[in-house]
Amino acid sequence: FVTFLCSPNNEIQDWNKTGMERNDRTYVSRNMNHKCRCFCFIYFYFFADLLPASDGDIKTMTFLQEVVDILLAYIVESFDRETKVIDFHYPNELLQMNNWELQDEPATLDDILISCRATLKYAIKTAHPRYFNQLSTGLDMVGLAADWLTSTANTNMFTYEVAPVFVLLEYVTLKKMREIIGWSDGRGDGIFSPGGAISNMYAMLLARFKMFPEVKEKGMSSVPRLVAFTSEHSHFSIKKGAAALGIGTESVICIKADESGKLIPADLERRILEAKQKGFVPFFVSATAGTTVYGAFDPLIAISDICRKYNIWMHVDGAWGGSLLMSRRHRWKLDGVERANSVTWNPHKMMSVPLQCSALLVREEGLMQNCNQMHACYLFQQDKHYDLSYDTGDKALQCGRHVDIFKLWLMWRAKGTIGFEAQIDKCLELSEYLYNKIKDREGYEMVFDGKPQHTNVCFWYLPPGIRYMEDKEEKKKHLHKVAPVIKARMMEYGTTMVSYQPQGDKVNFFRMVISNPAATFEDIDFLIEEIERLGQDL
Amino acid sequence: FVTFLCSPNNEIQDWNKTGMERNDRTYVSRNMNHKCRCFCFIYFYFFADLLPASDGDIKTMTFLQEVVDILLAYIVESFDRETKVIDFHYPNELLQMNNWELQDEPATLDDILISCRATLKYAIKTAHPRYFNQLSTGLDMVGLAADWLTSTANTNMFTYEVAPVFVLLEYVTLKKMREIIGWSDGRGDGIFSPGGAISNMYAMLLARFKMFPEVKEKGMSSVPRLVAFTSEHSHFSIKKGAAALGIGTESVICIKADESGKLIPADLERRILEAKQKGFVPFFVSATAGTTVYGAFDPLIAISDICRKYNIWMHVDGAWGGSLLMSRRHRWKLDGVERANSVTWNPHKMMSVPLQCSALLVREEGLMQNCNQMHACYLFQQDKHYDLSYDTGDKALQCGRHVDIFKLWLMWRAKGTIGFEAQIDKCLELSEYLYNKIKDREGYEMVFDGKPQHTNVCFWYLPPGIRYMEDKEEKKKHLHKVAPVIKARMMEYGTTMVSYQPQGDKVNFFRMVISNPAATFEDIDFLIEEIERLGQDL
């Protein structure tokens, strides 16, 4: 592919300054008599020449097309295994590699294009088939197209008035997600929020309001000491939420998990009774469907039995594992989710919807509205001419709310439920392949026994020099340093990225996760070889 | 402009199904021997044919280019005054106008393009020069390009590791904003959050933590009864935040505003003393710089004197008015802002950055981190190989955080500070023009006396039939219904959109706001004519 742009004197010039893949379109100006007589005018113009400038339409289209060409080249490059995942530089280096400072004077549009190229040059290629660093990886082409459209529509979810289609699509999609959870006829409520942490916070807020509605007006001083329960392996957002909501982190009681990371129901019940004996009021249990590190699924049926027995709100944090509900082969791992009062489910993780896309689903209708509404009369006027039940903004904590729905909806349309299912099943197959490959391989040790439930594969790589150390403490001390060094080398070579962390008394280990639809069996093979290549001398 | 795509038999077809503006590029396939021999293959393919499919690059580029062509046509159309602002349909109608339901089976890429066109057909044209409905209006071309790039980079703000450039740009931009506020050397802290309501909630959270750090662990039961203060004209997010944080809406004391909507400092002091006498602890004052309805600026210097006297955290909610700091002509309205402990400032409003882009700026360094951090060891590993001060995620309430910085940074680069200043000054000029034009015009009545401080112009339009009614109550009753009917007609004709609401004992009035850089004096003239045309028979 080559992008050519012709200068006014009709000499063909190479437009592309970045050395990126060439692009096979020629630009033909409408007002020129022959093809290939385009002008490089974007180079010499400023933002003020673009729309809404009165003759800004051609300049705008040319400018935006230039940006799109940069993006298209970046996308194609990102999927290419010959490309680096990252061109890493230390913060101080990167600060000096470009002029990032903000100025008083405007820059030319040419400079803007250069800034776009520089930004992408140092960006992580999250679409890269060997990018495994987070729970959200990959770049979906239909999702991306939808996000571009969302930006272009540039509106706000708070009322039907300003986002008619998006509000309807949110309604349709939330209903579908509730059906998949198993709530009859998809009844209930929900919202797309800015991430799983906020979705979990909403759940805690609703649970508190359900039990003590007076807390909205009177605050925590009007209610007894509340306590929440979650597994020791749960996401930190449960504690963060408790701190913010004025409940306090000490009122989040961490329940023991078994060796594979699942909450132990007997310990939950014991701690509930203990709390009650102290006069505290248990109001919220957050079960995790897919823990961040181990990918464990808490036993939802047993937990829901306990929640019912003690009349406690049951939340399922399925930010990571909720998407397995789309898979007929794997959804049994969430059996019991239909008994929950609320569910967090982030399509931006396992379903590869572009960031951000997180849903909170709530079984009881109307509760969110009652909990959060403030009746702002300048936004939710009651004398509007349409059905006001579509003005959903007052049930949110946010006032303005970004449109996160369209990318999920359009991807769902493009893939169908079965397309998502196939994508998820494939990621789980890849992780099983990785697990089978390393579980008995020399130099590897699994962090916990048994086949992973989600795509998380947690393991230590022991370089030859450590492998046969006799002193256990010494060995642990060395091993703790291995993963960080291998990770740093991965980033410096730019070949792949995978996360590591300690957990409890377990020293640093790799947590491999696969949510990237671009990954293949060969990429898993590559990862193993790369860890060994980068770690063998340690 | 025309987009042509050639079918395999080389017949030129009109690709554009929507009747939108034509587009002057011809597509030339790389592997074909002559131009204009493109294939309509996108019609017959599915998402699975796009990247990461092994031969997906050409198909992906063609598909994304098709989407971009739809978007470019939509953009050009949106700025055209001959186009409707909205093609309005009632929710039930709109639900039936298209098949929005989600299916099990995948749709073709052709169907995806059709869905994109349908979505835009019924969308509000927020770029339209006559769209005045919200505080956020308009569509900036450089901001849009930046948002497209952000979607393509598809990453997360929590660590430098996965968002090196964006993290640095956030650092650079927050520093610049703090310098503009007037904090020495731009020192302090801050974060981009998902909207002004969340920014305000952060401020309240910080204020509480600053006074009672034990609240993080022990919750509200460990602290005395806290009270917050804000003007009766302030944004509803202050109460929403108080409800969420367990403080309770009754602990938000509403201070009287004067006729023009500014908080009365004497009333603030009186209410603080009253609260203290009751044994409550005043911990937070939220002054508003640019109220939602009147656009009033609270007297910040007087408020800061009171806050200092009683040792209360002073927050400035400048979500709407903060941008006036960029204008040498108007920044005096925020005199005293440099004395605040925290400031909310939404560049997505008056600076026309695409939604969402909201900053919370904090004077004290390190406080956010202490208040919100939970030390998740799987994300904020302490043995990474780079300077960890750039891993800013733990100071957020969110875990994953959308990249909102790049659009602001790139626009700033393109316009320079002086470009933003000119844009803001122009909007204020337009509102002064509107004010001058209607203040003595027959049939208009201003809601409050005097020149508006921001671009908010609040007025009643009295149709001839109401104008001379003697019975004041009857007149008010009729007048209350005028704005909603005119607004409904505006939407049905699709010619313009402007907001209305009641306020206190004042019946429904129009609140005109101008943040749309595409608006001109002629558009203001048009608005007045349109209100009169649509309202004269009422």
PDB file of C-alpha atoms in Angstrom, chain A residues 1 24-25 28-30 47 51-52 58 60-61 65 68 79 88-91 94 99-107 111 115 119 122 124 126 131 133-134 138-139 141 144 147-148 151-155 158 160-162 164-165 168-169 176 194 197 201 208 216-220 235-236 240 243-250 292-293 354-356 372 374 376-378 381 383 385 390 394 396-402 406 409 412-418 484 487-488 491-492 500-502 508 518, chain B residues 1 24-25 28-30 47 51-52 60-61 65 68 75 79 88-91 94 99-107 111 115 119 122 124 126 131 133-134 138-139 141 144 147-148 151-155 158 160-162 164-165 168-169 176 194 197 201 208 216-220 235-236 240 243-250 292-293 354-356 372 374 376-378 381 383 385 390 394 396-402 406 409 412-418 484 487-488 491-492 500-502 508 518:
ATOM      1  CA  PHE A   1       0.000   0.000   0.000  1.00  0.00           C
ATOM      2  CA  ASP A  24      -3.049   2.156  -1.800  1.00  0.00           C
ATOM      3  CA  ARG A  25      -5.415   5.027  -2.259  1.00  0.00           C
ATOM      4  CA  VAL A  28      -8.610  12.807  -6.319  1.00  0.00           C
ATOM      5  CA  SER A  29      -9.637  16.349  -5.859  1.00  0.00           C
ATOM      6  CA  ARG A  30     -13.097  17.217  -6.872  1.00  0.00           C
ATOM      7  CA  PHE A  47      -7.373  24.221  13.260  1.00  0.00           C
ATOM      8  CA  LEU A  51     -15.109  23.111  10.220  1.00  0.00           C
ATOM      9  CA  PRO A  52     -16.989  25.130  11.363  1.00  0.00           C
ATOM     10  CA  ILE A  58     -12.773  19.736   2.188  1.00  0.00           C
ATOM     11  CA  THR A  60     -11.679  18.851   7.368  1.00  0.00           C
ATOM     12  CA  MET A  61     -12.186  15.708   5.347  1.00  0.00           C
ATOM     13  CA  GLN A  65      -8.588  11.241   6.352  1.00  0.00           C
ATOM     14  CA  VAL A  68      -7.441   7.807   9.653  1.00  0.00           C
ATOM     15  CA  PHE A  79      -1.507  -7.248  14.420  1.00  0.00           C
ATOM     16  CA  PHE A  88       9.660   1.110  25.771  1.00  0.00           C
ATOM     17  CA  HIS A  89      11.314   4.182  27.259  1.00  0.00           C
ATOM     18  CA  TYR A  90      11.645   5.286  30.846  1.00  0.00           C
ATOM     19  CA  PRO A  91       9.395   8.203  31.841  1.00  0.00           C
ATOM     20  CA  LEU A  94      10.027   9.734  27.002  1.00  0.00           C
ATOM     21  CA  ASN A  99       7.932  18.266  22.834  1.00  0.00           C
ATOM     22  CA  TRP A 100       4.840  17.400  24.859  1.00  0.00           C
ATOM     23  CA  GLU A 101       4.483  20.832  26.482  1.00  0.00           C
ATOM     24  CA  LEU A 102       1.413  22.960  25.900  1.00  0.00           C
ATOM     25  CA  GLN A 103       1.930  26.329  24.248  1.00  0.00           C
ATOM     26  CA  ASP A 104       0.113  29.617  23.979  1.00  0.00           C
ATOM     27  CA  GLU A 105       0.240  29.624  20.192  1.00  0.00           C
ATOM     28  CA  PRO A 106      -1.513  27.201  17.856  1.00  0.00           C
ATOM     29  CA  ALA A 107       0.411  24.502  16.019  1.00  0.00           C
ATOM     30  CA  ASP A 111       2.349  19.344  13.661  1.00  0.00           C
ATOM     31  CA  SER A 115       1.940  14.468  17.376  1.00  0.00           C
ATOM     32  CA  THR A 119       1.848   9.251  20.387  1.00  0.00           C
ATOM     33  CA  TYR A 122       5.358   5.014  21.953  1.00  0.00           C
ATOM     34  CA  ILE A 124       1.440  -0.109  23.729  1.00  0.00           C
ATOM     35  CA  THR A 126      -2.865  -3.526  22.732  1.00  0.00           C
ATOM     36  CA  TYR A 131      -0.074  -8.609  24.446  1.00  0.00           C
ATOM     37  CA  ASN A 133      -0.667  -7.869  30.216  1.00  0.00           C
ATOM     38  CA  GLN A 134      -4.171  -7.072  31.444  1.00  0.00           C
ATOM     39  CA  GLY A 138      -6.987  -7.031  21.921  1.00  0.00           C
ATOM     40  CA  LEU A 139      -8.698  -4.631  19.569  1.00  0.00           C
ATOM     41  CA  MET A 141     -12.468  -4.016  14.482  1.00  0.00           C
ATOM     42  CA  LEU A 144     -13.396   0.160  17.085  1.00  0.00           C
ATOM     43  CA  ASP A 147     -16.241   3.742  19.082  1.00  0.00           C
ATOM     44  CA  TRP A 148     -15.309   6.058  16.220  1.00  0.00           C
ATOM     45  CA  SER A 151     -17.033   9.914  19.290  1.00  0.00           C
ATOM     46  CA  THR A 152     -18.553  11.450  16.193  1.00  0.00           C
ATOM     47  CA  ALA A 153     -22.041  11.450  17.706  1.00  0.00           C
ATOM     48  CA  ASN A 154     -20.494  13.122  20.802  1.00  0.00           C
ATOM     49  CA  THR A 155     -23.457  12.960  23.113  1.00  0.00           C
ATOM     50  CA  PHE A 158     -28.533  11.246  30.567  1.00  0.00           C
ATOM     51  CA  TYR A 160     -33.537  10.302  25.586  1.00  0.00           C
ATOM     52  CA  GLU A 161     -33.695  13.828  24.246  1.00  0.00           C
ATOM     53  CA  VAL A 162     -29.991  13.983  23.478  1.00  0.00           C
ATOM     54  CA  PRO A 164     -32.396   8.619  21.602  1.00  0.00           C
ATOM     55  CA  VAL A 165     -30.802   5.678  19.835  1.00  0.00           C
ATOM     56  CA  LEU A 168     -32.768   2.488  23.423  1.00  0.00           C
ATOM     57  CA  LEU A 169     -29.748   0.319  22.667  1.00  0.00           C
ATOM     58  CA  LYS A 176     -30.549  -9.221  26.928  1.00  0.00           C
ATOM     59  CA  PRO A 194     -17.200   3.781  34.047  1.00  0.00           C
ATOM     60  CA  ALA A 197     -14.896  -0.638  40.402  1.00  0.00           C
ATOM     61  CA  MET A 201     -19.601   0.544  44.293  1.00  0.00           C
ATOM     62  CA  ARG A 208     -27.220  -0.305  51.802  1.00  0.00           C
ATOM     63  CA  LYS A 216     -29.775   8.604  51.646  1.00  0.00           C
ATOM     64  CA  GLU A 217     -31.004  11.593  53.637  1.00  0.00           C
ATOM     65  CA  LYS A 218     -29.546  10.937  57.050  1.00  0.00           C
ATOM     66  CA  GLY A 219     -26.210   9.337  56.257  1.00  0.00           C
ATOM     67  CA  MET A 220     -24.394   6.560  58.015  1.00  0.00           C
ATOM     68  CA  HIS A 235     -10.840  -7.221  43.762  1.00  0.00           C
ATOM     69  CA  PHE A 236      -9.609  -4.205  45.719  1.00  0.00           C
ATOM     70  CA  LYS A 240     -12.217   1.081  47.887  1.00  0.00           C
ATOM     71  CA  ALA A 243     -13.951   3.521  52.085  1.00  0.00           C
ATOM     72  CA  ALA A 244     -15.700   5.951  49.762  1.00  0.00           C
ATOM     73  CA  LEU A 245     -19.223   5.145  50.918  1.00  0.00           C
ATOM     74  CA  GLY A 246     -18.318   5.870  54.523  1.00  0.00           C
ATOM     75  CA  ILE A 247     -18.556   2.233  55.540  1.00  0.00           C
ATOM     76  CA  GLY A 248     -14.831   1.913  56.099  1.00  0.00           C
ATOM     77  CA  THR A 249     -12.393  -0.747  54.977  1.00  0.00           C
ATOM     78  CA  GLU A 250     -12.411  -2.416  58.390  1.00  0.00           C
ATOM     79  CA  THR A 292      -8.255 -11.146  39.203  1.00  0.00           C
ATOM     80  CA  VAL A 293      -5.201 -13.280  39.867  1.00  0.00           C
ATOM     81  CA  PRO A 354     -13.044  -1.400  23.556  1.00  0.00           C
ATOM     82  CA  LEU A 355     -12.440   0.299  26.904  1.00  0.00           C
ATOM     83  CA  GLN A 356     -14.633   1.141  28.777  1.00  0.00           C
ATOM     84  CA  ASN A 372     -29.771   7.936  43.403  1.00  0.00           C
ATOM     85  CA  MET A 374     -32.182  14.039  42.924  1.00  0.00           C
ATOM     86  CA  ALA A 376     -32.772  18.023  38.856  1.00  0.00           C
ATOM     87  CA  CYS A 377     -35.494  20.000  37.171  1.00  0.00           C
ATOM     88  CA  TYR A 378     -33.189  21.489  34.548  1.00  0.00           C
ATOM     89  CA  GLN A 381     -38.172  18.027  33.261  1.00  0.00           C
ATOM     90  CA  ASP A 383     -43.429  18.050  31.317  1.00  0.00           C
ATOM     91  CA  HIS A 385     -43.415  15.461  25.338  1.00  0.00           C
ATOM     92  CA  TYR A 390     -36.319   6.658  28.932  1.00  0.00           C
ATOM     93  CA  ASP A 394     -31.176  10.257  37.416  1.00  0.00           C
ATOM     94  CA  ALA A 396     -26.730   7.273  37.876  1.00  0.00           C
ATOM     95  CA  LEU A 397     -24.160   8.746  40.229  1.00  0.00           C
ATOM     96  CA  GLN A 398     -22.781  10.591  37.254  1.00  0.00           C
ATOM     97  CA  CYS A 399     -24.587  13.500  35.669  1.00  0.00           C
ATOM     98  CA  GLY A 400     -23.114  13.364  32.177  1.00  0.00           C
ATOM     99  CA  ARG A 401     -22.417   9.765  31.197  1.00  0.00           C
ATOM    100  CA  HIS A 402     -20.277   8.619  28.278  1.00  0.00           C
ATOM    101  CA  PHE A 406     -22.796   1.334  21.048  1.00  0.00           C
ATOM    102  CA  TRP A 409     -24.244  -3.466  20.735  1.00  0.00           C
ATOM    103  CA  TRP A 412     -22.996  -8.217  19.382  1.00  0.00           C
ATOM    104  CA  ARG A 413     -24.780  -7.592  16.121  1.00  0.00           C
ATOM    105  CA  ALA A 414     -21.667  -8.423  14.112  1.00  0.00           C
ATOM    106  CA  LYS A 415     -20.767 -11.581  16.013  1.00  0.00           C
ATOM    107  CA  GLY A 416     -24.091 -12.741  17.300  1.00  0.00           C
ATOM    108  CA  THR A 417     -24.198 -14.447  20.673  1.00  0.00           C
ATOM    109  CA  ILE A 418     -22.523 -17.446  19.062  1.00  0.00           C
ATOM    110  CA  PRO A 484      10.144  -8.726  37.571  1.00  0.00           C
ATOM    111  CA  LYS A 487       9.036  -8.729  32.652  1.00  0.00           C
ATOM    112  CA  ALA A 488      11.425  -5.768  32.428  1.00  0.00           C
ATOM    113  CA  MET A 491       9.314  -4.703  27.792  1.00  0.00           C
ATOM    114  CA  GLU A 492      12.793  -3.689  26.743  1.00  0.00           C
ATOM    115  CA  TYR A 500       3.236 -10.901  37.542  1.00  0.00           C
ATOM    116  CA  GLN A 501       2.582 -10.356  41.251  1.00  0.00           C
ATOM    117  CA  PRO A 502       2.995 -11.938  44.662  1.00  0.00           C
ATOM    118  CA  ASN A 508       6.231 -13.170  42.524  1.00  0.00           C
ATOM    119  CA  ALA A 518      -5.745 -12.436  18.098  1.00  0.00           C
TER     120      ALA A 518
ATOM    121  CA  PHE B   1     -17.955  14.447  -3.445  1.00  0.00           C
ATOM    122  CA  ASP B  24     -14.418  12.222  -3.911  1.00  0.00           C
ATOM    123  CA  ARG B  25     -12.130   9.301  -3.469  1.00  0.00           C
ATOM    124  CA  VAL B  28      -7.793   1.389  -6.047  1.00  0.00           C
ATOM    125  CA  SER B  29      -7.077  -2.148  -5.185  1.00  0.00           C
ATOM    126  CA  ARG B  30      -3.506  -3.056  -4.698  1.00  0.00           C
ATOM    127  CA  PHE B  47     -16.579  -9.851  11.273  1.00  0.00           C
ATOM    128  CA  LEU B  51      -8.288  -8.733  11.497  1.00  0.00           C
ATOM    129  CA  PRO B  52      -6.997 -10.755  13.271  1.00  0.00           C
ATOM    130  CA  THR B  60     -10.324  -4.435   7.567  1.00  0.00           C
ATOM    131  CA  MET B  61      -9.058  -1.289   5.922  1.00  0.00           C
ATOM    132  CA  GLN B  65     -12.773   3.177   5.482  1.00  0.00           C
ATOM    133  CA  VAL B  68     -15.136   6.584   8.082  1.00  0.00           C
ATOM    134  CA  ILE B  75     -19.834  15.446  10.055  1.00  0.00           C
ATOM    135  CA  PHE B  79     -22.486  21.611  10.254  1.00  0.00           C
ATOM    136  CA  PHE B  88     -37.204  13.188  16.242  1.00  0.00           C
ATOM    137  CA  HIS B  89     -39.287  10.097  16.931  1.00  0.00           C
ATOM    138  CA  TYR B  90     -41.001   8.974  20.092  1.00  0.00           C
ATOM    139  CA  PRO B  91     -39.323   6.042  21.874  1.00  0.00           C
ATOM    140  CA  LEU B  94     -38.009   4.547  17.167  1.00  0.00           C
ATOM    141  CA  ASN B  99     -34.430  -3.938  14.102  1.00  0.00           C
ATOM    142  CA  TRP B 100     -32.381  -3.103  17.174  1.00  0.00           C
ATOM    143  CA  GLU B 101     -32.679  -6.541  18.779  1.00  0.00           C
ATOM    144  CA  LEU B 102     -29.615  -8.667  19.425  1.00  0.00           C
ATOM    145  CA  GLN B 103     -29.452 -12.015  17.691  1.00  0.00           C
ATOM    146  CA  ASP B 104     -27.674 -15.315  18.147  1.00  0.00           C
ATOM    147  CA  GLU B 105     -26.309 -15.293  14.614  1.00  0.00           C
ATOM    148  CA  PRO B 106     -23.773 -12.845  13.169  1.00  0.00           C
ATOM    149  CA  ALA B 107     -24.835 -10.137  10.740  1.00  0.00           C
ATOM    150  CA  ASP B 111     -25.700  -4.968   7.854  1.00  0.00           C
ATOM    151  CA  SER B 115     -26.781  -0.120  11.456  1.00  0.00           C
ATOM    152  CA  THR B 119     -27.886   5.080  14.303  1.00  0.00           C
ATOM    153  CA  TYR B 122     -31.735   9.324  14.400  1.00  0.00           C
ATOM    154  CA  ILE B 124     -28.839  14.411  17.599  1.00  0.00           C
ATOM    155  CA  THR B 126     -24.493  17.831  18.394  1.00  0.00           C
ATOM    156  CA  TYR B 131     -27.743  22.901  18.903  1.00  0.00           C
ATOM    157  CA  ASN B 133     -29.451  22.120  24.454  1.00  0.00           C
ATOM    158  CA  GLN B 134     -26.718  21.308  26.944  1.00  0.00           C
ATOM    159  CA  GLY B 138     -20.408  21.344  19.283  1.00  0.00           C
ATOM    160  CA  LEU B 139     -17.908  18.951  17.773  1.00  0.00           C
ATOM    161  CA  MET B 141     -12.417  18.353  14.576  1.00  0.00           C
ATOM    162  CA  LEU B 144     -12.588  14.163  17.298  1.00  0.00           C
ATOM    163  CA  ASP B 147     -10.744  10.561  20.236  1.00  0.00           C
ATOM    164  CA  TRP B 148     -10.470   8.269  17.217  1.00  0.00           C
ATOM    165  CA  SER B 151     -10.102   4.385  20.683  1.00  0.00           C
ATOM    166  CA  THR B 152      -7.478   2.873  18.425  1.00  0.00           C
ATOM    167  CA  ALA B 153      -4.864   2.860  21.175  1.00  0.00           C
ATOM    168  CA  ASN B 154      -7.489   1.164  23.418  1.00  0.00           C
ATOM    169  CA  THR B 155      -5.679   1.314  26.701  1.00  0.00           C
ATOM    170  CA  PHE B 158      -3.926   2.960  35.561  1.00  0.00           C
ATOM    171  CA  TYR B 160       2.630   3.938  32.948  1.00  0.00           C
ATOM    172  CA  GLU B 161       3.314   0.421  31.767  1.00  0.00           C
ATOM    173  CA  VAL B 162       0.198   0.273  29.604  1.00  0.00           C
ATOM    174  CA  PRO B 164       3.139   5.649  28.857  1.00  0.00           C
ATOM    175  CA  VAL B 165       2.354   8.602  26.620  1.00  0.00           C
ATOM    176  CA  LEU B 168       2.758  11.774  30.718  1.00  0.00           C
ATOM    177  CA  LEU B 169       0.263  13.939  28.848  1.00  0.00           C
ATOM    178  CA  LYS B 176      -0.694  23.441  33.159  1.00  0.00           C
ATOM    179  CA  PRO B 194     -15.737  10.409  34.369  1.00  0.00           C
ATOM    180  CA  ALA B 197     -20.360  14.790  39.341  1.00  0.00           C
ATOM    181  CA  MET B 201     -17.577  13.570  44.762  1.00  0.00           C
ATOM    182  CA  ARG B 208     -13.512  14.339  54.665  1.00  0.00           C
ATOM    183  CA  LYS B 216     -11.095   5.411  55.453  1.00  0.00           C
ATOM    184  CA  GLU B 217     -10.748   2.422  57.735  1.00  0.00           C
ATOM    185  CA  LYS B 218     -13.431   3.059  60.310  1.00  0.00           C
ATOM    186  CA  GLY B 219     -16.188   4.664  58.282  1.00  0.00           C
ATOM    187  CA  MET B 220     -18.555   7.435  59.215  1.00  0.00           C
ATOM    188  CA  HIS B 235     -25.416  21.350  40.893  1.00  0.00           C
ATOM    189  CA  PHE B 236     -27.319  18.322  42.189  1.00  0.00           C
ATOM    190  CA  LYS B 240     -25.767  13.004  45.155  1.00  0.00           C
ATOM    191  CA  ALA B 243     -25.821  10.538  49.688  1.00  0.00           C
ATOM    192  CA  ALA B 244     -23.288   8.121  48.214  1.00  0.00           C
ATOM    193  CA  LEU B 245     -20.519   8.914  50.676  1.00  0.00           C
ATOM    194  CA  GLY B 246     -22.773   8.148  53.622  1.00  0.00           C
ATOM    195  CA  ILE B 247     -22.950  11.777  54.672  1.00  0.00           C
ATOM    196  CA  GLY B 248     -26.610  12.113  53.749  1.00  0.00           C
ATOM    197  CA  THR B 249     -28.411  14.798  51.765  1.00  0.00           C
ATOM    198  CA  GLU B 250     -29.739  16.439  54.936  1.00  0.00           C
ATOM    199  CA  THR B 292     -26.018  25.317  35.721  1.00  0.00           C
ATOM    200  CA  VAL B 293     -29.080  27.447  35.150  1.00  0.00           C
ATOM    201  CA  PRO B 354     -15.458  15.680  23.138  1.00  0.00           C
ATOM    202  CA  LEU B 355     -17.318  13.953  25.970  1.00  0.00           C
ATOM    203  CA  GLN B 356     -16.044  13.090  28.540  1.00  0.00           C
ATOM    204  CA  ASN B 372      -7.855   6.165  47.869  1.00  0.00           C
ATOM    205  CA  MET B 374      -5.452   0.077  48.338  1.00  0.00           C
ATOM    206  CA  ALA B 376      -3.292  -3.904  44.811  1.00  0.00           C
ATOM    207  CA  CYS B 377      -0.132  -5.864  44.302  1.00  0.00           C
ATOM    208  CA  TYR B 378      -1.217  -7.332  40.988  1.00  0.00           C
ATOM    209  CA  GLN B 381       3.883  -3.869  41.775  1.00  0.00           C
ATOM    210  CA  ASP B 383       9.470  -3.885  42.061  1.00  0.00           C
ATOM    211  CA  HIS B 385      11.818  -1.261  36.563  1.00  0.00           C
ATOM    212  CA  TYR B 390       3.850   7.551  37.151  1.00  0.00           C
ATOM    213  CA  ASP B 394      -4.214   3.891  42.907  1.00  0.00           C
ATOM    214  CA  ALA B 396      -8.484   6.877  41.606  1.00  0.00           C
ATOM    215  CA  LEU B 397     -11.773   5.395  42.756  1.00  0.00           C
ATOM    216  CA  GLN B 398     -11.866   3.577  39.456  1.00  0.00           C
ATOM    217  CA  CYS B 399      -9.578   0.669  38.691  1.00  0.00           C
ATOM    218  CA  GLY B 400      -9.576   0.822  34.907  1.00  0.00           C
ATOM    219  CA  ARG B 401      -9.818   4.436  33.743  1.00  0.00           C
ATOM    220  CA  HIS B 402     -10.639   5.608  30.246  1.00  0.00           C
ATOM    221  CA  PHE B 406      -5.481  12.950  24.633  1.00  0.00           C
ATOM    222  CA  TRP B 409      -4.027  17.744  24.945  1.00  0.00           C
ATOM    223  CA  TRP B 412      -4.651  22.516  23.237  1.00  0.00           C
ATOM    224  CA  ARG B 413      -1.738  21.911  20.935  1.00  0.00           C
ATOM    225  CA  ALA B 414      -3.813  22.766  17.874  1.00  0.00           C
ATOM    226  CA  LYS B 415      -5.391  25.914  19.289  1.00  0.00           C
ATOM    227  CA  GLY B 416      -2.850  27.058  21.795  1.00  0.00           C
ATOM    228  CA  THR B 417      -4.064  28.741  24.958  1.00  0.00           C
ATOM    229  CA  ILE B 418      -4.998  31.752  22.839  1.00  0.00           C
ATOM    230  CA  PRO B 484     -42.295  22.952  26.984  1.00  0.00           C
ATOM    231  CA  LYS B 487     -39.355  22.966  22.890  1.00  0.00           C
ATOM    232  CA  ALA B 488     -41.454  20.014  21.731  1.00  0.00           C
ATOM    233  CA  MET B 491     -37.700  18.969  18.289  1.00  0.00           C
ATOM    234  CA  GLU B 492     -40.474  17.961  15.948  1.00  0.00           C
ATOM    235  CA  TYR B 500     -35.936  25.082  29.707  1.00  0.00           C
ATOM    236  CA  GLN B 501     -36.788  24.523  33.358  1.00  0.00           C
ATOM    237  CA  PRO B 502     -38.522  26.085  36.343  1.00  0.00           C
ATOM    238  CA  ASN B 508     -40.653  27.340  33.118  1.00  0.00           C
ATOM    239  CA  ALA B 518     -20.054  26.769  15.327  1.00  0.00           C
TER     240      ALA B 518
END
